[in-house]
Structures are given as structure tokens and as C-alpha cells.
Amino acid sequence: MKVNFKVNGEEVSVEVKEYETLLETLRERLELTGAKEGCGLGACGACTVLLDGRPARSCLVLTPEVEGREVETIEGLKEGEELHPLQEAFIERGAVQCGFCTSGMLLTAKALLDSNPNPSREKIKEVISSNLCRCTGYDKIVEAIAEAARRLRKGQDVGMEKESH
Amino acid sequence: MQEYKSIGRSLPRTDALAKVTGEALYTADLKLPRMLCAKVLRSPYPHAKILHIDTSRALKLPGVKAVVTGFDGEGVKWGVFKSTQDHGMLPTDKVRYIGEDVAAVAAVDEETAMEALELIRVEYEPLPAVFDPEEAMSEGAPLIHNQYPNNINIHVHIEVGDVEKALKGAYLVREDTFRAAGEAYAMMEPYAVLAHYHNGYLDMWMPNAGPHVRAKALSNLLKIPLNRVRVRRVHIGGAFGGRSEVQPADFATALLSIKAERPVKLVLSREENAIATRQVHDMIATIKTAADRDGKIVAKVFKVIYDGGAYSSTGPIATSIPYYVYEETYRFPNVRYDGYRVFTNKGIRGMYGCHGRAFLAGNEQQLDMIAEELGIDPVEIRLRNGIGQGEETATRSKIISCGLQETIKEAAQRSKWHSKRKGMPRGRGIGMGCVAIMCGFPMGFRSGSSCYVKINDDGQVTIVTGVVDNGQGNESMMVQIASEVLGVPMEDINLVNADTEVTNLDPGAYSQAAAFVSGNAVKRACEEAKSKILSLASDKLGVAAEDLDLKDRMVISKSDPQKQIPLRWVVREAFFMGSPIVGTGAYMPKIDFQREWVKNPYGQMAGTFSFGTSVAEVEIDQETGQVRIPHFVAAHDCGNPINPMAVEGQLEGSIQQAGVATVMEENRWDGGLLLNPDLLEYKVPLACDMPEIETVIVRSYDPEGPFGAKEGGLTIRMNAHSAVACAVCNALGVPVKELPLTPDRVLKVIEEVKGK
Amino acid sequence: MILPPLQYRRARDLKEVWELYELYDGEVSFLAGGTDLLPRLKLRLERPKAVIDLKEIGELQEVSEDEKFLRIGSLINLFDLRGDERVRSLFPALLQSLEATSCETLQMRGTIGGNLLQDTRCLFYNQSEFWRRAKGFCLKMGGQICNATGGKECFSNYCSDNAPALVSLSAEVRLLSPQGERQIPLEKLYTGEGERPFALLPGEVLAEVLIPKGESKGGYEKLRMRGAIDYPLVGVAFSLRDGRGKLSVAGVGPKPLLYEVDELTEGGIEEAAERASHDARPVGNASLAPSYRRRMVKILAKRLMGGILKEAER
């Protein structure tokens, strides 16, 4: 069946099986392999994408379910040429090791910062408890998200100042 | 200590950009034209004779391009030692565990491949199976391999000094038995293989911790010349010791590609990754410690049983590693060690980053109990017994640099040990664990690494090394070392690595060798190139080569910085002269190669040793037995750290994978069936389960290490469990003898103490 | 992990649901958040001809109030419900059970209806087809014996966090089917049989969860290994309203059990906790030892009720 939806801002129309997951469609048909299959059963979060701005396990979503909706993957996180502050902070703070959980972790964090620009350390820990990481012990991931939040707030302040002038 | 430009700085890793943008490709992400999809048929029996396999119906299914079984192979078996070559990858005689690979199919898509599996008929004759290692060792137990009587795969016996005499003369002797369930590696990336056989060459991609040893194994198994097996570099989603060896999946996928004459990709499910790649040894450790009145250990007697699962795997090494890392920590004048690795009808067990928790946590708790009895503080007893620089271990490894004492003191101070240990309220405890780890590991002629470097005509650098990165940051570390020596920024350096076609032998990333061995090779290769550059620039500038250095892409006079010339000019000059700037370098750790894992376990084990100390605090709910770990301190001596941020990442990950794991991680069994082959019932700790962490890098300088560096990956991974167990022991007043410390087990101990 | 072939149908209203139900001879699964259903389909625990996506049915997505009840449409997701001011201020047991459910990402996807109708779980059942074939099918898969006990009874556990909280709040559910409409107390939704845990009529859809209005004191205690994601090994909810307490326990048997606690004294609490612990039927089919889980029913129930009574006295 044909399913129409938006991926990273672009309209796509894909022919899929009715029993195909969004993860399969993204990886196999749209060649967006940034979302990973870590368990296939929703336990690990490596396949997390944003569905209408909210994090979702793409291994638990049927592609026909996303008809008319908006999907954001790790490949769409950059803003033009610029890395998203979360991406920058993950690099600078050493929050990436093997990288297999990174895409899902970043998108979970993005949804958090989009709705809560100043989360406490505890809140960050709570939210990223949706995603498993086997390498880092999460410490540098928490730090990186907190740092990105600071930069985003600063960026917004700067933006507001500009507007007021 | 010398000041460095790049070494010792917390720099972003070279692989991080690709990973945060989703561009890093892992094996399952790869696609080749005409690529087929593979699926594996697995044994539903823990132990059964294979009477007949009929693949004809599967082959007739439209879309199926190849079906293979063990009968399509060459009958070669693999094992890390000649005496342990017992694994044919696809069995032809019998299956030995549930999930064992029996046949494989390559088809145009996954659905067709799955349908084809249903059409393969295997006739089995079920055999009695054995799942408990003590049972497996006893007379009359079903024999899993004919060549190993009593199912004993390996017996390591170590005898040092006069144990009996020391026991008699001791002030205090204590004996306990500790048990620990095996863990899952649970690396985030499920195993995957892409094989492409074309023009007589076999190209392979898979998450691996040593491409060269993998290629060698495949060359043997498939009887293809080694130069025609090319294991390629790919991003790898974690290994932790579980990706060291050739896998049945490699063999099956390669055979399918050879047969189908097309690229074939096999991606394992999480369950398959758990049951049919590698698992961690369950363990029973009986430990007898004799001490004098001052708490000095005078003798140790060990009997350790390792549940090895169905095949040898890295067994010969795994059977004594927990002992070695412990004798590298403390002085044992008299020792008897008997380690038995025993076959059972369960999945194959391998080396693990946190290998040996029953043994290590057991020993450390016992040390605390002895200290308690003698009225000595646990910190003090560790300082008294801790090994030091210039000393030899029980089996005669010389310690050339040692920061153990500093890690103990530093961890004690940061954790406020002395004020906390005494005044802990009920249900709370604090505990310490120490361990050492070898750097540069005995693997015969594969123990060394070599590197080539070329300086390109724009002054940019290409380094070529066999070192592989499983996620820990090895690639970036090599670039950082080259950057330091050649005075160019990291972004000027291209790394070609872990590709057996172009790189040379390297011990791999499963043997604590990347920084110490591979790093040394890269350093030496770059130094050779540097000396050629300086010599040429010396002629150009009229300055003695000894007075020149490389900095910011320039050759600069140290005494007169005005005298300088861009690196790329020198390089171009070299091209003109017909002798481009290239360098080679190699490093072989100073190991006693007469030493042998089973027959002669004495002599220098490694080039040098890293040391670490963990301190955990615990809070135990007295009614539920639940253990919370609010605070954790890890202090690590890795010599001079090349990238402190990367080292911290290793320590933090270790606190999760070994420390917090101590209260929740275990593989649970129903006979030969793994009850938790998933990531829901297998408990990988989450962010919300993590303690507040303090990491301390105790900087020292190793005379052999590159820029004084030693390995930064383990120690905490092998003592965080000890710290947690010791803290629980401290809280409850008795040693906890069965790991993991799940609330049901802890509550049982609480009740036993109450009942006394 | 790929799904077996099946058809995907989106229903715009309940009439269409039932037409599709007829069309596929009842061999359908209803899809809401999919967090329980998709793993079940992937593991081949159910093999419907079609899944019927309910998510576009408007009447199932509203939260409203009438004189007696707060009415929660079954498609409301757990995360949004967690943010609802009325839930936050009136129903602490439910708020805490929502917070304790899995993790935020899955709360955003999972619906309250789906959460209440999640199938029972067992370490010997929630496994791949390969695993279950190697073991031999259990009662719940149509086999002859329970693989956890070797007996003739299914001991799978009902693991919703929110069901016990809602039961403690005297919640009711409105069920719609071609045969008509009915409204029953939530606890009556469960059969108590592990093989078929829900007392639903053919094609019946859970439309609304109704919670009697009015402030309550209460809470939810959950035994689990990790701080998130895990299903409850024991889930205990208690709500106190108009001087009467209700205790409900899940995770240790095929349905949530309900205990009226009229005597709000230490003795009364002890007695109710004891009864709950006695009725629990844990077997070795979850992460922790069954005897331990039984004990924890009592410990957690006492702890929870004691704390709430103390709070109520203040």
C-alpha cells in the first residue's frame, strides 16, 4: 500500500507492506539507517524517531499508521549545515562511545528540550531512562544534554535581544 | 613531566561526528548490489545427535539462492589453541546447545528466507543433557565432547611456594564459596555479518574485536588463502569481550555467499545475539585465605569452576584471568590455584570485560572479613598487601609501574571513607574493590602491532594500523598520538584501520592492548617519519635536526623560532628527491613467550599493568532487600592518559556494566533455555539506576607506554562488582556469597543474619 | 524482527470496526498504541488476519466529566493522562501508577485502554516462536501444561500498573459492541484465567474508563528491578475516599485483586495486607523468587497503606 508522510520536512510517498514497521521503511526503503534495531521489541530505544515531535519506538509503529504525519530522524537533526546544539554537546562532552544508541538518545533528548528548555539533571535522567546505553554509564550523556540546554537557552536569549532591538 | 600539545587533553573523538549525524555505518546498515538475506536454522535441543539434514525442499522454494549446513564445509574446527580446536561452526555430528547454528539459507528477502527455514528437515536423536558444571564434572554425566573426559575443557593448576606450610603457620584462615550467575554482554548492536565472495576473494564485514585473527580463523575454516579473506573496517556497536572470536554466523554467511555467488547479509535478532553468539561464564569460586596477625596474606588456595557452555571458545584464557588480575594486585607468597572450565549444554561462554565477579568480589569480601577480625581497616589491609613498582607477582610478572597505592588512597579520600566506614547507619555500607589489569597480552606473534604512516603532498597524514574500535575510542586515540608526534591537528590525519587487506597484524581490542601496544606502534611509525622530515628540513634551514621540532604544520627551530618551514614544503621536497616521507613502526610487548596458559603458567604475563580502585556506597531496604547505590568513586592508574575524557567514559561505563550490574544483571535459565534473551527481562541498568559518580585518573608515567600511557579500559570493569559486594557485606555484617545481589537474595541474607 | 503477513485497516468509527470485525471473521487485533500488540505480533503470540487501527475514532479520545465520573477515552495516552490536572489533583494512586509505567517514550505511545487490556505475561510465554517450540507450547499457547509449574493451570501475570490504581479508585469501564453497550466495574473486566484474561464479548471495544469524581488519598508501590521500563513484579495500589480504603494488587496472578479496607487501623491494614499476600499466586515465571514476591505483596501493601493513613491523619 502507498503511505504518504513527511520525513525530515520532505513529503514522501512510499509503497510498503501493510505489516511493515516504520523502522523497516526508514532503513530499507528510505535508506535512513541512523535509526537502529537493537531489540525489535521496544525495550531498548535505539530505533527512536520523532513522530509529530514526540519520541516513538519506530520498531513498534506500523508504517501505515504514520499516514499524513511527520517523522523526524537523526538525519534531519542538523539545521542546514549547522549541527544541532545537542549534537555538538554530545561530541564535545564525550557522550558518544559505540554510537549504536546515539541516534535514539539524541532524538529523545531533542523532544525533551523542545518541551522543557531547562530540565533538571534528575529530569534528564528520568527521560533518557527510555533508552538503553551499554557503554557510557549515561553520565556524559546527561552532561551533554544539560550543556545543550544551556546553549539553546542562550541562543534564544540572543535571538530575543535581537528582536527587541 | 613533559608537556604535550595533544596527549593528555580531553579532545572530541574522531568518530563522534559520524555517530551523532547517523552517518556511521554498522554492519546491518550496509547494502551491496544483488545482496541476499540470510537466516539461520537453530537447534531446539540442548544435546542431540544429527541423523540427517534434508535441505532439498528449501532449495526449491522460489527466491532461495543457497542453503548450507556443516556438510558444505571443509570439516575444519577452530579453537584458540591447538588442543582446544573443537568448534566446527556448523555441526555435523551433534548439536550441543539450544540455539546452535545448524543450517543457513540465503534468499531474496527475509520472509522467503524464513519460509525456507521451515522447509529444512533435520532428524535428531535427543541425548541426555547436562546444565550444571558440578554435575557435568561428576562420573556418569553425559559427555559433550568425546575428547574431554568428565567434560573438563581446561584445568589450570598454579602452585607457588609452600602452601601447606604457610597455612599451618598462619594466624587466621578463612574459607568461603562464592557463586555468580553469568551475564549477557548485551552490546547494543546485535551481531551481523555481510559476506561478499567474488573473484576468489572473500570480503567480510562484522562487528569484531580483532580483524586479523578473525580473517585467519575464516581462512582456516574455509580453506581459502589468508590473503583472499579480507575483513573490512566497519563501525561496531560494542564488544566488551564478546566479539573476539570467529562466529558460526561468519562461517555460515561466507559459505552462503560462496555458494550463491552473491553478497549475503545476516542480521541476528536480539534473542539470537543472546543465545548464539557468546555468553558470560557462570562461576563457583572456593577461596581459602591465610593471613598473619598484621593482616598480610600468607597463602591463597583457590578452586574455581567455570561453566563454559558447549565449546572451548576463549576458555583456556578465561580459566585463569580472574586469578591473574588478582595476583597482579596483591602479594601472594604462597598460592595454589585450580581453575576448571567445564562443558555444559548451554551457549558458548567467552571472556568478558567484567569476567570473574564470583572470584573477585569473593576475594575482596573475604579480605574485609579478615580485616574486621583483626581490627584493621579495609583500606589499610589493601595498602599492606598491595603490590608495588619493582615487585614480582606470584607467577613472576614484574611490575614496572604501579599507582595502586595512590588509587586506594585517592578513592578513600574522595569517598570520605574514613568518616563513613565507621559511622554508617543501619542498612548502609561502603566497600572497596581493587584490581590490576595486564597491558599488552600474550598472544604469540599476534601480541604486537605495527603501523605505516605516509605524509601526503599537502602535508596531511595517513596512518595505517590494524587497531579496531569497538566503541571505546581506539581510532581517535591513534589519531591523537600521530597528531602529537607530527605536530599537525587531528583533522589533518586520515586513519586507515582494521582492514586486513591493508593493515598489518594487531592484537585487537579484546586483550587490553590498543593504547599500550598499538599506540606504541603508531608513535614509533610517526617518529620515524618525523626524523626523516627533520633531517630534510635541517638541510633546508641550516639548523641541526636535534634543534628542530614539528608544530602547527611547521618545522620550527626550538632555539630560534623565526627559522621555520611549512611541513608540506619539506614533504614536496622529499617527493622531488624520490624518497617520499613514510614511516613504519612496530611494538612487541616484553612478554615471556615461554610462558603458556596451561602447561607453564609462570613468567612475564604482560608488558605492564594498570591499576584501579572502586568505592561504592549502598543503601539497603531492610524490608525488601533492595540495594540502591547512591555514590560511586572510581580511581584509575592508566599511566599518563592519552584522552582523559575517553578514560572517564570507560570508568563510567564500567560502573554501570560491573557495578550496578552487581545488583541486577544475570542470565536466567530453565535447563538449556535462556529465560531472558531479550532486553526487557535482561536488566541493563538505566540512567535512573546510576549512582552519582566521581572518577579520578591517577596520573603516573609508564616507562614502556606511549607517552607513559597504559590501558584505560578495564580495572574498574573488574572491581566495581567487588566494591558493591563489599559495601553490601559492610552493611549486613556478613559476606554475600551469591551474585547478583537481587533483592530476593539480599533479603535472604538479612533474614539469616537476624536468625542468628 | 519482521511481522507476519497481516492486513492493516483503519476504522473511522465503531461501526466500521464491527464491519471489519465481521469481514475478518473476528480474527483481528485492535491496534491503539501498539506497545503491547506489536511485540506480541512479532513474537507470533497472536496471529490475526488483520489489525484494526482505532486511533482515528474521535469518540475514544476525549476526556470529559459528567456529574458522577471523570470519563477518560480509551485512546488517551498515558503521558497525556499523567499531565491531566484532574488526575494530578484528585487521583494520586493513578498519577503514581502512570508515572511508574514503563518509560516516558512508551507512555507517550501507550493508551489507557491498551494498558488495561494488555495481555498477561510469563517468562515461559513472552518468548519467540523458536523458544516456545523448543520448550513445547504452554497452556496459554494451546498446549497441555503450564511450563512454569508443570501443572494444569496458567499462572501468567497481569502486569498493568494502572489497573490496580483504577480498581482502587472504583473505576468502571464502558464497553461497546454490536450487541450493545455495558458499563461494569473495572475489576469485572478480568476473568482470572491466564489463558484468556479478559471478559470481553466478540468485537467489544473498551471505550471509556470512568472514575468516580471526588478527591482521594492514595498511592502506588511497584516492585521492579530497574527504575524504569520494567513491568511490575508486584504492583500495589491503595485509594482512600470517604473513610473507606480500597487496596488492589497486580503482577502476581492473572488479574488485579481488590480488597476493601474498612477498618483503617494498623490491625486493619495488617489484615488486608496479609489477605492480599495470601491470595497472591506467584510462581517462578518472573524475575524474582516467587516466595519473595509473595512477601513483597504484604510488605509493600502495608508500607503503602500505612503511609497514606499517616498522610490522611495530618
PDB file of C-alpha atoms in Angstrom, chain A residues 28-153:
ATOM      1  CA  GLU A  28      15.230  -0.350   3.953  1.00  0.00           C
ATOM      2  CA  ARG A  29      13.153   1.843   1.674  1.00  0.00           C
ATOM      3  CA  LEU A  30      14.260   5.365   2.509  1.00  0.00           C
ATOM      4  CA  GLU A  31      17.847   4.334   3.341  1.00  0.00           C
ATOM      5  CA  LEU A  32      17.780   6.309   6.560  1.00  0.00           C
ATOM      6  CA  THR A  33      19.841   3.867   8.579  1.00  0.00           C
ATOM      7  CA  GLY A  34      20.512   6.175  11.517  1.00  0.00           C
ATOM      8  CA  ALA A  35      17.672   4.570  13.463  1.00  0.00           C
ATOM      9  CA  LYS A  36      18.972   1.222  14.715  1.00  0.00           C
ATOM     10  CA  GLU A  37      17.309  -2.044  15.571  1.00  0.00           C
ATOM     11  CA  GLY A  38      18.668  -3.047  18.963  1.00  0.00           C
ATOM     12  CA  CYS A  39      15.927  -5.394  20.112  1.00  0.00           C
ATOM     13  CA  GLY A  40      12.914  -5.135  17.814  1.00  0.00           C
ATOM     14  CA  LEU A  41      10.555  -5.300  20.787  1.00  0.00           C
ATOM     15  CA  GLY A  42      10.555  -1.786  22.166  1.00  0.00           C
ATOM     16  CA  ALA A  43      12.867  -2.471  25.087  1.00  0.00           C
ATOM     17  CA  CYS A  44      15.975  -0.515  24.081  1.00  0.00           C
ATOM     18  CA  GLY A  45      15.037   2.707  22.290  1.00  0.00           C
ATOM     19  CA  ALA A  46      17.789   2.529  19.638  1.00  0.00           C
ATOM     20  CA  CYS A  47      15.114   2.946  16.950  1.00  0.00           C
ATOM     21  CA  THR A  48      13.620   6.101  18.481  1.00  0.00           C
ATOM     22  CA  VAL A  49      12.430   8.732  15.989  1.00  0.00           C
ATOM     23  CA  LEU A  50      10.191  11.739  16.482  1.00  0.00           C
ATOM     24  CA  LEU A  51       6.598  11.312  15.426  1.00  0.00           C
ATOM     25  CA  ASP A  52       4.850  14.678  15.296  1.00  0.00           C
ATOM     26  CA  GLY A  53       7.571  15.921  17.633  1.00  0.00           C
ATOM     27  CA  ARG A  54       7.265  13.166  20.188  1.00  0.00           C
ATOM     28  CA  PRO A  55       9.724  10.311  20.593  1.00  0.00           C
ATOM     29  CA  ALA A  56       8.433   6.943  19.396  1.00  0.00           C
ATOM     30  CA  ARG A  57       9.967   3.493  19.067  1.00  0.00           C
ATOM     31  CA  SER A  58       9.843   3.064  15.304  1.00  0.00           C
ATOM     32  CA  CYS A  59      10.042  -0.721  15.711  1.00  0.00           C
ATOM     33  CA  LEU A  60       6.598  -0.602  17.349  1.00  0.00           C
ATOM     34  CA  VAL A  61       4.917   1.607  14.748  1.00  0.00           C
ATOM     35  CA  LEU A  62       3.346   0.237  11.588  1.00  0.00           C
ATOM     36  CA  THR A  63       4.187   2.407   8.623  1.00  0.00           C
ATOM     37  CA  PRO A  64       0.535   2.742   7.578  1.00  0.00           C
ATOM     38  CA  GLU A  65      -0.058   4.370  10.971  1.00  0.00           C
ATOM     39  CA  VAL A  66       2.052   7.386  10.018  1.00  0.00           C
ATOM     40  CA  GLU A  67      -0.081   8.382   7.006  1.00  0.00           C
ATOM     41  CA  GLY A  68      -0.192  12.168   6.955  1.00  0.00           C
ATOM     42  CA  ARG A  69       2.121  12.550   9.900  1.00  0.00           C
ATOM     43  CA  GLU A  70       5.554  13.998  10.403  1.00  0.00           C
ATOM     44  CA  VAL A  71       8.607  11.897  11.135  1.00  0.00           C
ATOM     45  CA  GLU A  72      11.978  13.243  12.166  1.00  0.00           C
ATOM     46  CA  THR A  73      15.046  11.036  12.142  1.00  0.00           C
ATOM     47  CA  ILE A  74      18.621  11.612  13.219  1.00  0.00           C
ATOM     48  CA  GLU A  75      19.464  12.500   9.619  1.00  0.00           C
ATOM     49  CA  GLY A  76      17.201  15.526   9.974  1.00  0.00           C
ATOM     50  CA  LEU A  77      18.566  16.841  13.224  1.00  0.00           C
ATOM     51  CA  LYS A  78      21.150  19.122  11.663  1.00  0.00           C
ATOM     52  CA  GLU A  79      19.840  22.556  10.865  1.00  0.00           C
ATOM     53  CA  GLY A  80      21.203  23.079   7.371  1.00  0.00           C
ATOM     54  CA  GLU A  81      24.954  22.843   7.666  1.00  0.00           C
ATOM     55  CA  GLU A  82      24.877  23.516  11.392  1.00  0.00           C
ATOM     56  CA  LEU A  83      24.917  20.759  13.950  1.00  0.00           C
ATOM     57  CA  HIS A  84      22.120  20.892  16.500  1.00  0.00           C
ATOM     58  CA  PRO A  85      23.473  22.027  19.905  1.00  0.00           C
ATOM     59  CA  LEU A  86      22.724  18.532  21.177  1.00  0.00           C
ATOM     60  CA  GLN A  87      24.944  17.023  18.502  1.00  0.00           C
ATOM     61  CA  GLU A  88      27.701  19.496  19.329  1.00  0.00           C
ATOM     62  CA  ALA A  89      27.459  18.821  23.036  1.00  0.00           C
ATOM     63  CA  PHE A  90      27.428  15.030  22.540  1.00  0.00           C
ATOM     64  CA  ILE A  91      30.662  15.329  20.553  1.00  0.00           C
ATOM     65  CA  GLU A  92      32.374  17.765  22.898  1.00  0.00           C
ATOM     66  CA  ARG A  93      31.358  16.090  26.143  1.00  0.00           C
ATOM     67  CA  GLY A  94      32.319  12.572  25.114  1.00  0.00           C
ATOM     68  CA  ALA A  95      28.746  11.322  25.245  1.00  0.00           C
ATOM     69  CA  VAL A  96      29.310   9.011  22.283  1.00  0.00           C
ATOM     70  CA  GLN A  97      31.094   5.714  22.517  1.00  0.00           C
ATOM     71  CA  CYS A  98      29.969   2.852  20.283  1.00  0.00           C
ATOM     72  CA  GLY A  99      27.257   5.107  18.907  1.00  0.00           C
ATOM     73  CA  PHE A 100      24.560   2.486  18.473  1.00  0.00           C
ATOM     74  CA  CYS A 101      22.212   4.136  20.979  1.00  0.00           C
ATOM     75  CA  THR A 102      23.213   7.666  19.997  1.00  0.00           C
ATOM     76  CA  SER A 103      20.546   8.425  17.381  1.00  0.00           C
ATOM     77  CA  GLY A 104      17.724   7.377  19.675  1.00  0.00           C
ATOM     78  CA  MET A 105      19.263   9.112  22.637  1.00  0.00           C
ATOM     79  CA  LEU A 106      19.635  12.384  20.724  1.00  0.00           C
ATOM     80  CA  LEU A 107      16.052  12.380  19.490  1.00  0.00           C
ATOM     81  CA  THR A 108      14.698  11.565  22.943  1.00  0.00           C
ATOM     82  CA  ALA A 109      16.763  14.471  24.265  1.00  0.00           C
ATOM     83  CA  LYS A 110      15.565  16.764  21.495  1.00  0.00           C
ATOM     84  CA  ALA A 111      11.927  16.121  22.338  1.00  0.00           C
ATOM     85  CA  LEU A 112      12.721  16.837  25.964  1.00  0.00           C
ATOM     86  CA  LEU A 113      14.439  20.156  25.267  1.00  0.00           C
ATOM     87  CA  ASP A 114      11.733  21.200  22.813  1.00  0.00           C
ATOM     88  CA  SER A 115       9.164  20.938  25.582  1.00  0.00           C
ATOM     89  CA  ASN A 116      11.335  21.783  28.576  1.00  0.00           C
ATOM     90  CA  PRO A 117      14.221  24.175  27.926  1.00  0.00           C
ATOM     91  CA  ASN A 118      15.632  23.928  31.415  1.00  0.00           C
ATOM     92  CA  PRO A 119      15.342  20.385  32.714  1.00  0.00           C
ATOM     93  CA  SER A 120      17.000  19.409  35.964  1.00  0.00           C
ATOM     94  CA  ARG A 121      19.641  16.698  35.988  1.00  0.00           C
ATOM     95  CA  GLU A 122      17.092  14.390  37.587  1.00  0.00           C
ATOM     96  CA  LYS A 123      14.545  15.110  34.880  1.00  0.00           C
ATOM     97  CA  ILE A 124      17.109  14.396  32.171  1.00  0.00           C
ATOM     98  CA  LYS A 125      17.941  11.098  33.830  1.00  0.00           C
ATOM     99  CA  GLU A 126      14.275  10.207  34.056  1.00  0.00           C
ATOM    100  CA  VAL A 127      13.589  10.981  30.422  1.00  0.00           C
ATOM    101  CA  ILE A 128      16.599   9.204  28.960  1.00  0.00           C
ATOM    102  CA  SER A 129      15.727   6.159  31.030  1.00  0.00           C
ATOM    103  CA  SER A 130      13.615   5.392  27.958  1.00  0.00           C
ATOM    104  CA  ASN A 131      16.833   4.474  26.128  1.00  0.00           C
ATOM    105  CA  LEU A 132      19.473   1.873  26.889  1.00  0.00           C
ATOM    106  CA  CYS A 133      23.166   2.603  26.546  1.00  0.00           C
ATOM    107  CA  ARG A 134      25.706  -0.119  27.291  1.00  0.00           C
ATOM    108  CA  CYS A 135      28.909   1.929  27.038  1.00  0.00           C
ATOM    109  CA  THR A 136      28.766   5.249  28.804  1.00  0.00           C
ATOM    110  CA  GLY A 137      27.132   4.838  32.190  1.00  0.00           C
ATOM    111  CA  TYR A 138      24.948   7.759  30.966  1.00  0.00           C
ATOM    112  CA  ASP A 139      26.929  10.388  32.895  1.00  0.00           C
ATOM    113  CA  LYS A 140      28.356  12.184  29.894  1.00  0.00           C
ATOM    114  CA  ILE A 141      25.050  11.913  28.072  1.00  0.00           C
ATOM    115  CA  VAL A 142      23.301  13.690  30.935  1.00  0.00           C
ATOM    116  CA  GLU A 143      26.050  16.322  30.983  1.00  0.00           C
ATOM    117  CA  ALA A 144      25.817  16.834  27.238  1.00  0.00           C
ATOM    118  CA  ILE A 145      22.040  17.293  27.326  1.00  0.00           C
ATOM    119  CA  ALA A 146      22.347  19.806  30.162  1.00  0.00           C
ATOM    120  CA  GLU A 147      25.019  21.652  28.210  1.00  0.00           C
ATOM    121  CA  ALA A 148      22.919  21.702  25.045  1.00  0.00           C
ATOM    122  CA  ALA A 149      20.000  23.061  27.054  1.00  0.00           C
ATOM    123  CA  ARG A 150      22.210  25.892  28.295  1.00  0.00           C
ATOM    124  CA  ARG A 151      23.330  26.711  24.765  1.00  0.00           C
ATOM    125  CA  LEU A 152      19.801  26.612  23.413  1.00  0.00           C
ATOM    126  CA  ARG A 153      18.569  28.949  26.138  1.00  0.00           C
TER     127      ARG A 153
END
